[in-house]
Amino acid sequence: MIELKPQLPILTYPDGLKTFVSQQTERRARVKTAIDNATVAVQNARDSVTVPVIGDSKRVGNANVTLRTSEDAKLQSAMRSHAQRQTVKLIGDIRAELDKVAVPIIKDMNRASDLAKEYATRHFDIHSVLRRARGTANGLMEATQLRAYYAEILEDIEPRELAAFAQQAIDHGDPILQDAVQRENFTRSRDGRAFMNATFLGLIQNTEFDTAQAQLATVTMLYEQATVQYATFGREFGTVSLQRMAYGLNYGNSKLNEDGSISPRNIPAHFADVGE
């Protein structure tokens, strides 16, 4: 038995599809802006933390050297460690604020990407596009009548003649004839078919199908771009960042937790040891 899926709201072509893509484009821009701002904030945080030089400076040849006692050296090391902790704290706060903004948007992009894949296979696959094609007809009634006319002509004709109609459908770019031809060929037994349906469907030109598939692929591509940029932000921070990079490089096949972290069970197996 073929499993049926829950209702997927109709996405109109071309306006509904354009809106769907533009919404994802706007989300991508918001994620990029948030990450770009966070990157600038990180640099500013690093620049704001300075370590004073302990010891006496002396000119030796062409270079300046700093002379320190053992106590000076200990104090200098302690100050460097404090500055490093201070920098890490500042950057951690920046990353936490970024997560508050970026994670909800990326989750929305993830949902839109999943929807795009469903639309590509259920509403904008070549069979669906041909089924609802109106061709040069002025309305649905005329298109329906034309389909019935084609179906009557094509029924039970010789394979060679059906192949001729198929070639005509390819050459003329008539989507209604294309639909009728592939339906008739598909209903025949395998040894009685005039041609392979997959070959026929691969040869026809259909603007709606090509445009829709490209736009829906763009929705997923925008999501992938956002996940990679988010995953690689702050990559110098160690394990958590490396897990994010694995997540991004896997193009979002793992799911983010609500706080933006990635559970070990959600990391793909081939990236499981990336932070070890």
XYZ file of N, CA and C in Angstrom:
828
model
N 0.839 -1.193 0.000
C 0.000 0.000 0.000
C 0.882 1.255 0.000
N 0.419 2.275 -0.679
C 1.146 3.549 -0.730
C 0.702 4.413 0.444
N 1.682 4.909 1.200
C 1.375 5.731 2.366
C 1.045 7.161 1.922
N -0.103 7.654 2.367
C -0.498 9.028 2.077
C -0.026 9.942 3.205
N 0.292 11.171 2.858
C 0.829 12.125 3.819
C -0.215 13.177 4.181
N -0.016 13.859 5.315
C -0.950 14.924 5.697
C -0.994 16.039 4.655
N -2.010 16.859 4.746
C -2.213 17.934 3.770
C -1.021 18.880 3.729
N -0.621 19.230 2.536
C 0.413 20.236 2.306
C -0.275 21.396 1.595
N -0.376 22.561 2.255
C -1.109 23.683 1.651
C -0.616 23.992 0.242
N -1.538 24.358 -0.611
C -1.200 24.673 -2.001
C -0.373 25.952 -2.053
N 0.715 25.883 -2.787
C 1.577 27.042 -2.999
C 1.382 27.486 -4.442
N 0.756 28.635 -4.631
C 0.400 29.071 -5.984
C 1.649 29.424 -6.781
N 1.515 29.266 -8.087
C 2.607 29.607 -9.008
C 2.120 30.722 -9.934
N 2.877 31.801 -10.106
C 4.236 32.015 -9.580
C 4.282 32.826 -8.282
N 3.170 33.515 -7.932
C 3.222 34.488 -6.839
C 3.510 33.853 -5.483
N 2.789 32.769 -5.162
C 3.006 32.122 -3.876
C 4.418 31.591 -3.742
N 4.940 31.051 -4.818
C 6.299 30.513 -4.808
C 7.324 31.632 -4.622
N 7.105 32.748 -5.290
C 8.022 33.883 -5.149
C 8.035 34.393 -3.713
N 6.864 34.462 -3.095
C 6.772 34.920 -1.707
C 7.501 33.957 -0.777
N 7.334 32.666 -1.021
C 7.989 31.638 -0.213
C 9.504 31.803 -0.258
N 10.039 32.032 -1.441
C 11.489 32.204 -1.594
C 11.953 33.514 -0.961
N 11.193 34.581 -1.159
C 11.589 35.891 -0.617
C 11.606 35.873 0.911
N 10.703 35.126 1.526
C 10.700 35.011 2.988
C 11.965 34.323 3.481
N 12.394 33.285 2.769
C 13.627 32.594 3.148
C 14.843 33.484 2.907
N 14.805 34.253 1.831
C 15.902 35.185 1.536
C 16.029 36.222 2.642
N 14.892 36.702 3.136
C 14.905 37.694 4.212
C 15.449 37.089 5.500
N 15.092 35.843 5.777
C 15.627 35.166 6.969
C 17.147 35.024 6.859
N 17.608 34.629 5.675
C 19.058 34.469 5.468
C 19.784 35.785 5.720
N 19.205 36.878 5.252
C 19.825 38.190 5.450
C 19.897 38.542 6.935
N 18.866 38.192 7.683
C 18.852 38.485 9.119
C 19.906 37.678 9.854
N 20.071 36.415 9.482
C 21.107 35.589 10.112
C 22.490 36.154 9.788
N 22.706 36.504 8.533
C 24.010 37.045 8.127
C 24.327 38.330 8.881
N 23.337 39.212 8.996
C 23.550 40.466 9.711
C 23.902 40.212 11.169
N 23.185 39.286 11.803
C 23.443 38.969 13.210
C 24.853 38.418 13.395
N 25.276 37.527 12.511
C 26.609 36.930 12.635
C 27.692 37.952 12.308
N 27.465 38.776 11.300
C 28.440 39.819 10.967
C 28.612 40.793 12.141
N 27.507 41.173 12.765
C 27.577 42.080 13.914
C 28.304 41.423 15.085
N 28.033 40.129 15.290
C 28.704 39.409 16.373
C 30.207 39.299 16.105
N 30.579 39.109 14.855
C 32.000 39.019 14.496
C 32.720 40.334 14.803
N 32.075 41.440 14.476
C 32.653 42.758 14.788
C 32.757 42.941 16.299
N 31.717 42.516 17.019
C 31.722 42.652 18.480
C 32.851 41.832 19.106
N 33.120 40.642 18.553
C 34.205 39.815 19.055
C 35.545 40.516 18.867
N 35.755 41.093 17.693
C 37.009 41.799 17.439
C 37.168 42.985 18.375
N 36.077 43.710 18.591
C 36.117 44.844 19.514
C 36.423 44.382 20.938
N 35.850 43.243 21.315
C 36.098 42.707 22.656
C 37.569 42.357 22.823
N 38.145 41.750 21.803
C 39.566 41.404 21.872
C 40.438 42.659 21.973
N 40.067 43.661 21.187
C 40.857 44.898 21.186
C 40.756 45.642 22.512
N 39.636 45.442 23.208
C 39.405 46.193 24.450
C 40.184 45.628 25.632
N 40.627 44.389 25.510
C 41.359 43.752 26.613
C 42.859 43.849 26.327
N 43.552 44.604 27.161
C 44.996 44.795 26.981
C 45.750 44.277 28.204
N 46.993 43.916 27.977
C 47.853 43.418 29.057
C 49.045 44.363 29.190
N 49.139 45.067 30.312
C 50.297 45.955 30.485
C 51.599 45.157 30.600
N 52.659 45.730 30.128
C 53.956 45.068 30.151
C 54.628 45.333 31.489
N 54.968 44.230 32.152
C 55.656 44.327 33.435
C 57.154 44.155 33.225
N 57.950 45.026 33.843
C 59.396 44.928 33.730
C 60.004 46.175 33.118
N 61.320 46.177 33.066
C 62.050 47.317 32.533
C 62.460 47.047 31.094
N 62.253 48.045 30.230
C 62.627 47.921 28.835
C 64.060 48.402 28.644
N 64.813 47.650 27.843
C 66.204 48.006 27.605
C 66.539 47.775 26.151
N 67.326 48.653 25.585
C 67.740 48.540 24.197
C 68.970 47.636 24.117
N 68.851 46.561 23.351
C 69.977 45.659 23.134
C 70.171 45.528 21.634
N 71.237 46.135 21.128
C 71.469 46.136 19.693
C 70.358 46.906 18.985
N 69.694 46.254 18.042
C 68.604 46.901 17.300
C 67.218 46.558 17.853
N 67.168 45.898 18.992
C 65.875 45.469 19.523
C 65.695 45.941 20.952
N 64.424 46.113 21.331
C 64.071 46.423 22.707
C 63.711 45.134 23.420
N 64.280 44.909 24.579
C 63.971 43.722 25.362
C 63.447 44.154 26.718
N 62.644 43.285 27.328
C 62.081 43.581 28.639
C 62.750 42.697 29.678
N 63.286 43.339 30.679
C 63.958 42.620 31.761
C 62.990 42.455 32.915
N 62.816 41.192 33.369
C 61.873 40.917 34.447
C 62.556 40.084 35.525
N 62.136 40.366 36.730
C 62.515 39.496 37.828
C 61.579 38.301 37.818
N 61.856 37.316 38.662
C 60.971 36.150 38.738
C 59.580 36.559 39.196
N 59.515 37.538 40.095
C 58.204 38.008 40.547
C 57.481 38.738 39.415
N 58.234 39.524 38.650
C 57.639 40.206 37.492
C 57.081 39.191 36.495
N 57.816 38.123 36.253
C 57.382 37.112 35.291
C 56.100 36.435 35.744
N 56.022 36.143 37.070
C 54.801 35.533 37.603
C 53.613 36.473 37.445
N 53.860 37.753 37.754
C 52.787 38.744 37.647
C 52.352 38.911 36.192
N 53.321 38.928 35.268
C 52.985 39.058 33.837
C 52.152 37.870 33.378
N 52.517 36.650 33.793
C 51.768 35.458 33.419
C 50.354 35.493 33.988
N 50.223 35.944 35.217
C 48.902 36.032 35.848
C 48.020 37.038 35.125
N 48.613 38.139 34.692
C 47.840 39.161 33.992
C 47.396 38.663 32.623
N 48.260 37.903 31.956
C 47.879 37.334 30.660
C 46.722 36.339 30.820
N 46.800 35.519 31.842
C 45.740 34.546 32.097
C 44.423 35.239 32.409
N 44.505 36.296 33.201
C 43.293 37.054 33.537
C 42.698 37.688 32.282
N 43.551 38.252 31.435
C 43.066 38.878 30.204
C 42.427 37.843 29.284
N 43.036 36.653 29.241
C 42.473 35.595 28.402
C 41.100 35.174 28.903
N 40.962 35.015 30.222
C 39.657 34.657 30.788
C 38.628 35.749 30.538
N 39.078 36.972 30.656
C 38.179 38.103 30.412
C 37.694 38.122 28.966
N 38.631 37.845 28.041
C 38.268 37.812 26.619
C 37.284 36.686 26.329
N 37.568 35.498 26.887
C 36.680 34.352 26.674
C 35.283 34.651 27.207
N 35.218 35.303 28.380
C 33.919 35.661 28.967
C 33.167 36.626 28.054
N 33.841 37.642 27.550
C 33.196 38.606 26.661
C 32.686 37.933 25.390
N 33.525 37.078 24.804
C 33.139 36.396 23.566
C 31.998 35.410 23.825
N 32.039 34.748 24.974
C 30.946 33.841 25.323
C 29.623 34.571 25.440
N 29.648 35.757 26.019
C 28.425 36.562 26.133
C 27.911 36.977 24.755
N 28.858 37.313 23.865
C 28.466 37.702 22.505
C 27.819 36.527 21.787
N 28.419 35.343 21.946
C 27.873 34.153 21.298
C 26.482 33.817 21.837
N 26.286 33.984 23.148
C 24.981 33.718 23.749
C 23.919 34.665 23.189
N 24.293 35.915 23.024
C 23.343 36.883 22.448
C 23.060 36.558 20.985
N 24.085 36.114 20.265
C 23.879 35.709 18.866
C 22.900 34.544 18.789
N 23.065 33.572 19.689
C 22.185 32.402 19.671
C 20.727 32.792 19.866
N 20.485 33.774 20.731
C 19.114 34.211 20.982
C 18.455 34.727 19.703
N 19.262 35.367 18.864
C 18.726 35.939 17.618
C 18.723 34.909 16.494
N 19.864 34.236 16.313
C 20.048 33.405 15.119
C 19.329 32.060 15.181
N 19.321 31.418 16.338
C 18.765 30.062 16.413
C 17.296 29.996 16.004
N 16.421 30.884 16.527
C 15.014 30.818 16.088
C 14.846 31.025 14.584
N 15.664 31.908 14.004
C 15.561 32.159 12.566
C 16.016 30.929 11.788
N 17.117 30.320 12.212
C 17.621 29.134 11.519
C 16.625 27.987 11.630
N 15.952 27.877 12.760
C 14.920 26.851 12.893
C 13.780 27.095 11.902
N 13.401 28.363 11.731
C 12.375 28.689 10.733
C 12.862 28.351 9.329
N 14.156 28.609 9.076
C 14.724 28.283 7.772
C 14.751 26.778 7.556
N 15.001 26.025 8.622
C 15.001 24.564 8.550
C 13.613 24.058 8.151
N 12.593 24.617 8.795
C 11.225 24.205 8.467
C 10.875 24.564 7.027
N 11.296 25.752 6.593
C 11.023 26.165 5.215
C 11.746 25.262 4.222
N 12.977 24.864 4.555
C 13.736 23.965 3.685
C 13.045 22.612 3.561
N 12.565 22.089 4.690
C 11.834 20.816 4.651
C 10.573 20.937 3.801
N 9.878 22.074 3.948
C 8.673 22.306 3.142
C 9.028 22.370 1.660
N 10.128 23.035 1.349
C 10.546 23.169 -0.053
C 10.766 21.800 -0.681
N 11.378 20.896 0.065
C 11.617 19.547 -0.458
C 10.303 18.812 -0.691
N 9.326 19.033 0.205
C 8.020 18.414 0.033
C 7.309 18.984 -1.197
N 7.370 20.298 -1.347
C 6.741 20.930 -2.515
C 7.381 20.430 -3.813
N 8.700 20.262 -3.775
C 9.412 19.827 -4.982
C 8.997 18.428 -5.419
N 8.664 17.573 -4.457
C 8.322 16.193 -4.801
C 6.815 15.944 -4.897
N 6.007 16.853 -4.331
C 4.563 16.606 -4.295
C 3.732 17.562 -5.144
N 4.119 18.825 -5.191
C 3.317 19.813 -5.911
C 3.973 20.316 -7.190
N 5.289 20.269 -7.225
C 5.986 20.808 -8.395
C 6.872 19.767 -9.068
N 6.575 18.484 -8.858
C 7.215 17.453 -9.670
C 6.603 17.519 -11.066
N 7.248 16.926 -12.040
C 6.812 17.084 -13.428
C 5.417 16.511 -13.651
N 5.070 15.426 -12.968
C 3.738 14.844 -13.132
C 2.656 15.805 -12.649
N 2.880 16.419 -11.473
C 1.893 17.352 -10.927
C 1.750 18.590 -11.801
N 2.884 19.077 -12.293
C 2.848 20.265 -13.150
C 2.064 19.970 -14.427
N 2.285 18.822 -15.033
C 1.569 18.468 -16.255
C 0.083 18.234 -15.984
N -0.238 17.651 -14.826
C -1.641 17.370 -14.513
C -2.489 18.635 -14.466
N -1.897 19.724 -13.974
C -2.685 20.953 -13.848
C -2.418 21.963 -14.977
N -1.643 21.550 -15.967
C -1.319 22.455 -17.073
C -2.564 22.803 -17.878
N -2.626 24.044 -18.313
C -3.737 24.490 -19.149
C -3.295 24.750 -20.581
N -2.020 24.690 -20.816
C -1.522 24.885 -22.173
C -1.936 26.233 -22.726
N -2.433 26.232 -23.958
C -2.883 27.467 -24.595
C -4.370 27.681 -24.396
N -5.019 26.763 -23.644
C -6.466 26.903 -23.417
C -6.738 28.093 -22.518
N -7.940 28.670 -22.654
C -8.294 29.859 -21.884
C -8.751 29.541 -20.472
N -9.185 28.332 -20.216
C -9.690 28.016 -18.896
C -9.610 26.544 -18.598
N -9.983 26.194 -17.369
C -9.911 24.811 -16.927
C -10.836 23.922 -17.753
N -12.022 24.422 -18.109
C -12.976 23.614 -18.864
C -12.407 23.247 -20.228
N -11.810 24.216 -20.910
C -11.229 23.944 -22.226
C -10.057 22.978 -22.116
N -9.240 23.137 -21.056
C -8.109 22.239 -20.862
C -8.592 20.814 -20.593
N -9.665 20.692 -19.820
C -10.236 19.370 -19.520
C -10.774 18.707 -20.780
N -11.457 19.484 -21.610
C -11.991 18.957 -22.860
C -10.867 18.533 -23.797
N -9.794 19.315 -23.832
C -8.659 18.978 -24.689
C -7.983 17.692 -24.217
N -7.878 17.513 -22.901
C -7.317 16.278 -22.370
C -8.157 15.069 -22.788
N -9.473 15.229 -22.685
C -10.365 14.128 -23.063
C -10.226 13.809 -24.552
N -10.064 14.830 -25.372
C -9.892 14.663 -26.814
C -8.607 13.901 -27.112
N -7.505 14.307 -26.460
C -6.224 13.635 -26.654
C -6.306 12.183 -26.181
N -6.942 11.971 -25.015
C -7.031 10.621 -24.458
C -7.767 9.680 -25.411
N -8.818 10.196 -26.057
C -9.596 9.382 -26.991
C -8.765 9.020 -28.219
N -7.986 9.976 -28.715
C -7.149 9.735 -29.891
C -6.046 8.721 -29.596
N -5.434 8.861 -28.397
C -4.250 8.066 -28.069
C -4.571 6.652 -27.590
N -5.797 6.432 -27.186
C -6.144 5.139 -26.609
C -5.964 4.007 -27.626
N -5.165 3.028 -27.241
C -4.985 1.798 -28.008
C -4.364 1.985 -29.392
N -3.722 3.137 -29.665
C -3.048 3.277 -30.955
C -1.741 2.496 -30.925
N -1.174 2.232 -32.076
C 0.050 1.455 -32.167
C 1.206 2.188 -31.465
N 2.134 1.442 -30.878
C 3.272 2.062 -30.193
C 4.027 3.061 -31.064
N 4.213 2.730 -32.349
C 4.943 3.647 -33.230
C 4.213 4.981 -33.355
N 2.873 4.915 -33.457
C 2.098 6.153 -33.591
C 2.104 6.933 -32.278
N 2.040 6.209 -31.157
C 2.111 6.892 -29.858
C 3.457 7.588 -29.694
N 4.518 6.938 -30.171
C 5.842 7.565 -30.113
C 5.900 8.820 -30.967
N 5.184 8.818 -32.080
C 5.137 10.007 -32.939
C 4.441 11.152 -32.232
N 3.346 10.840 -31.519
C 2.664 11.870 -30.735
C 3.580 12.391 -29.615
N 4.364 11.480 -29.029
C 5.294 11.884 -27.973
C 6.327 12.861 -28.517
N 6.857 12.566 -29.701
C 7.834 13.464 -30.299
C 7.206 14.802 -30.630
N 5.955 14.792 -31.086
C 5.240 16.037 -31.366
C 5.058 16.852 -30.088
N 4.735 16.154 -28.981
C 4.554 16.840 -27.699
C 5.859 17.490 -27.250
N 6.979 16.802 -27.490
C 8.289 17.358 -27.132
C 8.606 18.572 -27.993
N 8.408 18.427 -29.304
C 8.794 19.488 -30.241
C 7.921 20.731 -30.107
N 6.620 20.533 -29.884
C 5.689 21.670 -29.797
C 5.633 22.269 -28.397
N 6.112 21.533 -27.410
C 6.058 22.038 -26.042
C 4.644 22.149 -25.511
N 3.759 21.277 -25.960
C 2.354 21.301 -25.534
C 2.220 20.494 -24.243
N 2.030 21.143 -23.079
C 2.001 20.406 -21.811
C 0.795 19.481 -21.675
N -0.338 19.845 -22.283
C -1.521 18.987 -22.177
C -1.318 17.710 -22.995
N -0.762 17.844 -24.198
C -0.448 16.665 -24.992
C 0.620 15.832 -24.294
N 1.606 16.480 -23.703
C 2.640 15.760 -22.958
C 2.016 14.937 -21.837
N 1.089 15.551 -21.111
C 0.412 14.859 -20.018
C -0.371 13.661 -20.544
N -1.116 13.861 -21.630
C -1.936 12.786 -22.192
C -1.070 11.640 -22.712
N 0.029 11.974 -23.356
C 0.913 10.951 -23.918
C 1.527 10.093 -22.814
N 2.061 10.744 -21.785
C 2.725 9.974 -20.734
C 1.726 9.160 -19.931
N 0.496 9.643 -19.781
C -0.544 8.867 -19.099
C -0.868 7.595 -19.892
N -1.062 7.758 -21.210
C -1.408 6.616 -22.048
C -0.278 5.596 -22.048
N 0.942 6.076 -22.179
C 2.076 5.151 -22.214
C 2.227 4.416 -20.891
N 1.996 5.113 -19.783
C 2.175 4.523 -18.464
C 1.134 3.447 -18.172
N -0.077 3.627 -18.709
C -1.141 2.653 -18.435
C -0.935 1.334 -19.175
N -0.080 1.318 -20.167
C 0.165 0.094 -20.927
C 1.133 -0.822 -20.189
N 1.063 -2.106 -20.489
C 2.005 -3.047 -19.895
C 3.409 -2.687 -20.355
N 4.396 -3.113 -19.607
C 5.771 -2.717 -19.906
C 6.207 -3.125 -21.312
N 5.808 -4.309 -21.726
C 6.235 -4.750 -23.057
C 5.411 -4.122 -24.169
N 4.360 -3.363 -23.804
C 3.542 -2.714 -24.817
C 3.754 -1.217 -24.905
N 4.686 -0.712 -24.130
C 4.946 0.724 -24.134
C 5.804 1.124 -25.334
N 5.513 2.320 -25.827
C 6.230 2.798 -27.013
C 7.604 3.369 -26.670
N 7.785 3.806 -25.445
C 9.044 4.431 -25.023
C 9.074 4.411 -23.507
N 10.194 4.784 -22.942
C 10.326 4.861 -21.484
C 9.819 6.216 -21.015
N 8.907 6.200 -20.057
C 8.353 7.453 -19.563
C 9.422 8.378 -18.996
N 10.390 7.794 -18.296
C 11.443 8.619 -17.698
C 12.233 9.361 -18.784
N 12.499 8.681 -19.889
C 13.205 9.322 -20.994
C 12.368 10.442 -21.589
N 11.086 10.174 -21.791
C 10.173 11.183 -22.347
C 10.110 12.412 -21.447
N 9.910 12.196 -20.137
C 9.795 13.319 -19.203
C 11.097 14.106 -19.102
N 12.216 13.428 -19.336
C 13.495 14.123 -19.311
C 13.742 14.992 -20.529
N 12.998 14.761 -21.597
C 13.183 15.515 -22.849
C 12.257 16.710 -22.982
N 11.137 16.694 -22.254
C 10.185 17.796 -22.424
C 10.684 19.046 -21.714
N 10.308 20.184 -22.237
C 10.649 21.473 -21.657
C 9.402 22.061 -21.005
N 9.504 22.405 -19.722
C 8.363 22.985 -19.020
C 8.875 24.083 -18.098
N 8.520 25.311 -18.411
C 9.040 26.471 -17.676
C 8.630 26.448 -16.213
N 7.355 26.097 -15.958
C 6.895 26.085 -14.571
C 7.692 25.083 -13.738
N 7.896 23.897 -14.280
C 8.652 22.873 -13.559
C 10.088 23.326 -13.301
N 10.759 23.808 -14.355
C 12.155 24.221 -14.210
C 12.302 25.370 -13.221
N 11.418 26.375 -13.335
C 11.492 27.538 -12.446
C 11.205 27.152 -11.009
N 10.149 26.371 -10.809
C 9.766 25.979 -9.459
C 10.862 25.163 -8.784
N 11.427 24.199 -9.506
C 12.471 23.367 -8.926
C 13.693 24.201 -8.536
N 14.044 25.164 -9.378
C 15.196 26.020 -9.084
C 14.931 26.887 -7.865
N 13.726 27.448 -7.765
C 13.404 28.317 -6.634
C 13.305 27.535 -5.329
N 12.748 26.346 -5.386
C 12.648 25.530 -4.179
C 14.037 25.065 -3.728
N 14.909 24.777 -4.680
C 16.286 24.426 -4.333
C 16.995 25.607 -3.684
N 16.640 26.827 -4.097
C 17.226 28.027 -3.511
C 16.855 28.149 -2.040
N 15.628 27.785 -1.690
C 15.192 27.842 -0.291
C 16.082 26.955 0.573
N 16.375 25.753 0.100
C 17.245 24.842 0.842
C 18.685 25.343 0.853
N 19.154 25.888 -0.269
C 20.519 26.405 -0.340
C 20.728 27.542 0.663
N 19.733 28.434 0.788
C 19.831 29.547 1.732
C 19.927 29.035 3.163
N 19.176 27.992 3.456
C 19.251 27.376 4.791
C 20.637 26.788 5.029
N 21.181 26.110 4.035
C 22.506 25.517 4.174
C 23.570 26.589 4.388
N 23.462 27.692 3.662
C 24.416 28.793 3.834
C 24.371 29.326 5.262
N 23.159 29.493 5.777
C 22.995 30.037 7.126
C 23.581 29.090 8.172
N 23.347 27.787 8.015
C 23.861 26.840 9.002
C 25.377 26.777 8.989
N 25.972 26.842 7.817
C 27.434 26.805 7.739
C 28.034 28.058 8.370
N 27.476 29.228 8.083
C 28.003 30.463 8.669
C 27.828 30.460 10.180
N 26.672 29.994 10.640
C 26.421 29.923 12.085
C 27.357 28.911 12.736
N 27.549 27.774 12.094
C 28.363 26.706 12.678
C 29.826 27.099 12.800
N 30.320 27.897 11.881
C 31.741 28.247 11.880
C 32.032 29.519 12.654
N 31.004 30.195 13.157
C 31.251 31.397 13.965
C 31.984 31.008 15.248
N 33.073 31.698 15.560
C 33.818 31.426 16.775
C 34.473 30.069 16.780
N 35.000 29.645 15.658
C 35.533 28.289 15.542
C 36.776 28.069 16.404
N 37.334 29.133 16.973
C 38.514 28.966 17.812
C 38.165 28.593 19.248
N 36.869 28.385 19.535
C 36.486 28.149 20.931
C 36.529 26.692 21.353
N 36.886 25.757 20.465
C 37.049 24.380 20.892
C 35.913 23.460 20.508
N 35.597 22.530 21.410
C 34.692 21.420 21.112
C 33.327 21.871 20.625
N 32.710 22.810 21.344
C 31.361 23.236 20.961
C 31.352 23.773 19.544
N 32.368 24.583 19.228
C 32.421 25.144 17.887
C 32.671 24.071 16.842
N 33.538 23.090 17.164
C 33.807 22.023 16.205
C 32.547 21.199 15.952
N 31.744 21.019 16.990
C 30.470 20.326 16.806
C 29.563 21.138 15.891
N 29.589 22.448 16.059
C 28.789 23.305 15.187
C 29.276 23.223 13.749
N 30.603 23.168 13.581
C 31.145 23.060 12.231
C 30.696 21.749 11.581
N 30.711 20.661 12.373
C 30.243 19.381 11.854
C 28.790 19.491 11.440
N 28.025 20.167 12.277
C 26.609 20.394 11.974
C 26.451 21.175 10.672
N 27.235 22.241 10.525
C 27.118 23.053 9.327
C 27.570 22.327 8.084
N 28.684 21.614 8.188
C 29.202 20.891 7.030
C 28.268 19.766 6.607
N 27.459 19.286 7.543
C 26.488 18.253 7.206
C 25.186 18.876 6.711
N 25.221 20.207 6.474
C 24.089 20.946 5.909
C 22.795 20.766 6.684
N 22.948 20.824 8.005
C 21.740 20.885 8.805
C 20.988 19.589 8.942
N 21.576 18.447 8.604
C 20.856 17.196 8.786
C 20.661 16.867 10.257
N 21.499 17.467 11.136
C 21.274 17.358 12.563
C 20.347 18.488 12.975
N 19.682 18.317 14.111
C 18.759 19.330 14.596
C 19.368 20.067 15.782
N 19.171 21.364 15.820
C 19.645 22.162 16.933
C 18.723 21.995 18.131
N 19.323 22.037 19.336
C 18.515 22.130 20.534
C 17.927 23.525 20.624
N 16.998 23.711 21.549
C 16.335 25.012 21.662
C 17.314 26.132 21.983
N 18.404 25.812 22.713
C 19.372 26.841 23.081
C 20.486 27.015 22.068
N 20.393 26.271 20.951
C 21.401 26.389 19.911
C 22.525 25.385 20.025
N 22.542 24.598 21.097
C 23.574 23.570 21.240
C 23.204 22.347 20.408
N 24.141 21.409 20.330
C 23.922 20.203 19.541
C 24.160 18.997 20.436
N 23.159 18.190 20.648
C 23.292 17.006 21.472
C 24.190 15.990 20.768
N 24.998 15.245 21.508
C 25.866 14.240 20.882
C 25.099 13.263 20.012
N 23.889 12.884 20.427
C 23.115 11.928 19.640
C 22.644 12.531 18.323
N 22.714 13.862 18.201
C 22.284 14.513 16.963
C 23.432 14.782 16.007
N 24.664 14.445 16.434
C 25.811 14.667 15.558
C 25.990 13.440 14.673
N 26.121 13.623 13.348
C 26.317 12.478 12.454
C 27.482 11.614 12.923
N 27.379 10.302 12.726
C 28.362 9.356 13.224
C 29.769 9.686 12.763
N 29.904 10.104 11.468
C 31.256 10.351 10.950
C 31.866 11.629 11.487
N 31.087 12.417 12.309
C 31.642 13.604 12.954
C 31.691 13.427 14.458
N 31.353 12.251 14.972
C 31.144 12.070 16.404
C 32.398 12.369 17.235
N 33.588 12.131 16.672
C 34.807 12.331 17.444
C 35.484 13.645 17.141
N 34.763 14.575 16.513
C 35.401 15.800 16.036
C 35.919 16.668 17.184
N 35.285 16.580 18.362
C 35.727 17.423 19.457
C 36.610 16.701 20.450
N 36.937 15.449 20.178
C 37.718 14.665 21.146
C 39.164 15.123 21.166
